[in-house]
mmCIF file of C-alpha atoms in Angstrom:
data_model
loop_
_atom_site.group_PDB
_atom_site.id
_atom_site.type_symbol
_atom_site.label_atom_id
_atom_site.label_comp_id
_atom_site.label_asym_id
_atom_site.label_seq_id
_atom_site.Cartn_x
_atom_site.Cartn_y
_atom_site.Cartn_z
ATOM 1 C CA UNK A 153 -7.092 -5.669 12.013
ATOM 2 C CA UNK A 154 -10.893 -5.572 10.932
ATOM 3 C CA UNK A 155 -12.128 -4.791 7.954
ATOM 4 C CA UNK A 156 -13.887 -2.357 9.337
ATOM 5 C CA UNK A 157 -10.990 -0.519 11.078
ATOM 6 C CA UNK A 158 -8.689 1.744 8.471
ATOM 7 C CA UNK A 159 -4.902 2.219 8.953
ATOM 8 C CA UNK A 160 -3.548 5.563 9.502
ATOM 9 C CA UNK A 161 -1.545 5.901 6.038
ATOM 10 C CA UNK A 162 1.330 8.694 5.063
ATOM 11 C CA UNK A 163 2.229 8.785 1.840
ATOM 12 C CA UNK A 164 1.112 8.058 -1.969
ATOM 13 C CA UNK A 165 1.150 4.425 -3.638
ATOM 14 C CA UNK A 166 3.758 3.324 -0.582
ATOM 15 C CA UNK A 167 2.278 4.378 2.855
ATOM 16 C CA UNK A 168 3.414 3.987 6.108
ATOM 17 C CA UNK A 169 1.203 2.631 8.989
ATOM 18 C CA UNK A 170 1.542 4.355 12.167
ATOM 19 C CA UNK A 171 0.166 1.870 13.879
ATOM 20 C CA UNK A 172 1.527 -1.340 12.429
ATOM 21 C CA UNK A 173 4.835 0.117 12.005
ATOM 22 C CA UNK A 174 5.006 -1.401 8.594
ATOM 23 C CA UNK A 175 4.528 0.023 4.908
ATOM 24 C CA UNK A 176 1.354 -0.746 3.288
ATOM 25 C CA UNK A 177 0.693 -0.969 -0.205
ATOM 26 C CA UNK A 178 -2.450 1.078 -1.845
ATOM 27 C CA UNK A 179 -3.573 1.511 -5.851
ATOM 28 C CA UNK A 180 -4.343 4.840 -5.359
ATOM 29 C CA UNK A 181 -6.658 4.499 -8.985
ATOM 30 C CA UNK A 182 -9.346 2.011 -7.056
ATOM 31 C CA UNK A 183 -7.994 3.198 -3.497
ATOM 32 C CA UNK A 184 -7.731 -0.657 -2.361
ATOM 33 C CA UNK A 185 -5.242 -1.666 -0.047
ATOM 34 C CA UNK A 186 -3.483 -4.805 -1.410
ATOM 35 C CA UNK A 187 -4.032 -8.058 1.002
ATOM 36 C CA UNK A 188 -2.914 -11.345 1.351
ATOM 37 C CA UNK A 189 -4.534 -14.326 0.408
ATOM 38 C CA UNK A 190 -5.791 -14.464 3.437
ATOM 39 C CA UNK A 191 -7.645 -11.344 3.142
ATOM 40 C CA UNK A 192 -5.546 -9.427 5.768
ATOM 41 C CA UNK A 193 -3.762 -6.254 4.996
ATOM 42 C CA UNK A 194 -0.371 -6.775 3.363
ATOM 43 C CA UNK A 195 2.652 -5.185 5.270
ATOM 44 C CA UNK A 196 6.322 -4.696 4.787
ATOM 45 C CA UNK A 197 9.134 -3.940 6.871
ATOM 46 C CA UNK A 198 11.474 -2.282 4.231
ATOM 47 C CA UNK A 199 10.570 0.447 1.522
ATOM 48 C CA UNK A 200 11.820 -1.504 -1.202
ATOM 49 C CA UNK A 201 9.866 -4.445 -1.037
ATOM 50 C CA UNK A 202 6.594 -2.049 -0.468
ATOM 51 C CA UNK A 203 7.709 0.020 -3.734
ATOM 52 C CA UNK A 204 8.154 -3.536 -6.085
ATOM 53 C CA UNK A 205 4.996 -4.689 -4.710
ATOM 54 C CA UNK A 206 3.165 -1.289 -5.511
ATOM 55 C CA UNK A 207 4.543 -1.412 -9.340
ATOM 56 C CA UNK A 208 3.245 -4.154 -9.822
ATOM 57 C CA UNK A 209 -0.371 -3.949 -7.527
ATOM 58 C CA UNK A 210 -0.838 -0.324 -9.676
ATOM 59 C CA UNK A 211 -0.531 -0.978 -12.917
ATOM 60 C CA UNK A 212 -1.163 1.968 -15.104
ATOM 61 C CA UNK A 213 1.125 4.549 -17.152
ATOM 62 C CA UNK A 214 2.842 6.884 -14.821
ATOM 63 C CA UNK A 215 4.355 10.323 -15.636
ATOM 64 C CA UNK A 216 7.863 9.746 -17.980
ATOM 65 C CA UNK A 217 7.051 5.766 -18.524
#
């Protein structure tokens, strides 16, 4: 996927790409996706994975923490 070319994303923090049919992972303080070293988009197949990775890619106080 281009840089240039945006996912279509449903959800907060943990989104799921339509297109990709994979969860992406977004700080949704700077609105960046998170990427690989590579520089392409991360992606996960399971929720779980997605939601660690977010925890840690967002890092800032959340409601009850």
């Amino acid at each position: 996927m281009a840089d240039t070319q945006v996912p279509r994303l449903h959800g907060y923090g943990v989104r799921w790409d339509t297109g990709a049919r994979l969860y992406r992972v977004r700080n949704e303080v700077t609105r960046e996706l998170l990427r690989q070293p590579d520089g392409e988009l991360g992606g996960f197949g399971s929720f779980s994975e997605a939601w660690s990775a977010w925890r840690v890619f967002e890092v800032h106080k959340r409601p009850g923490e």
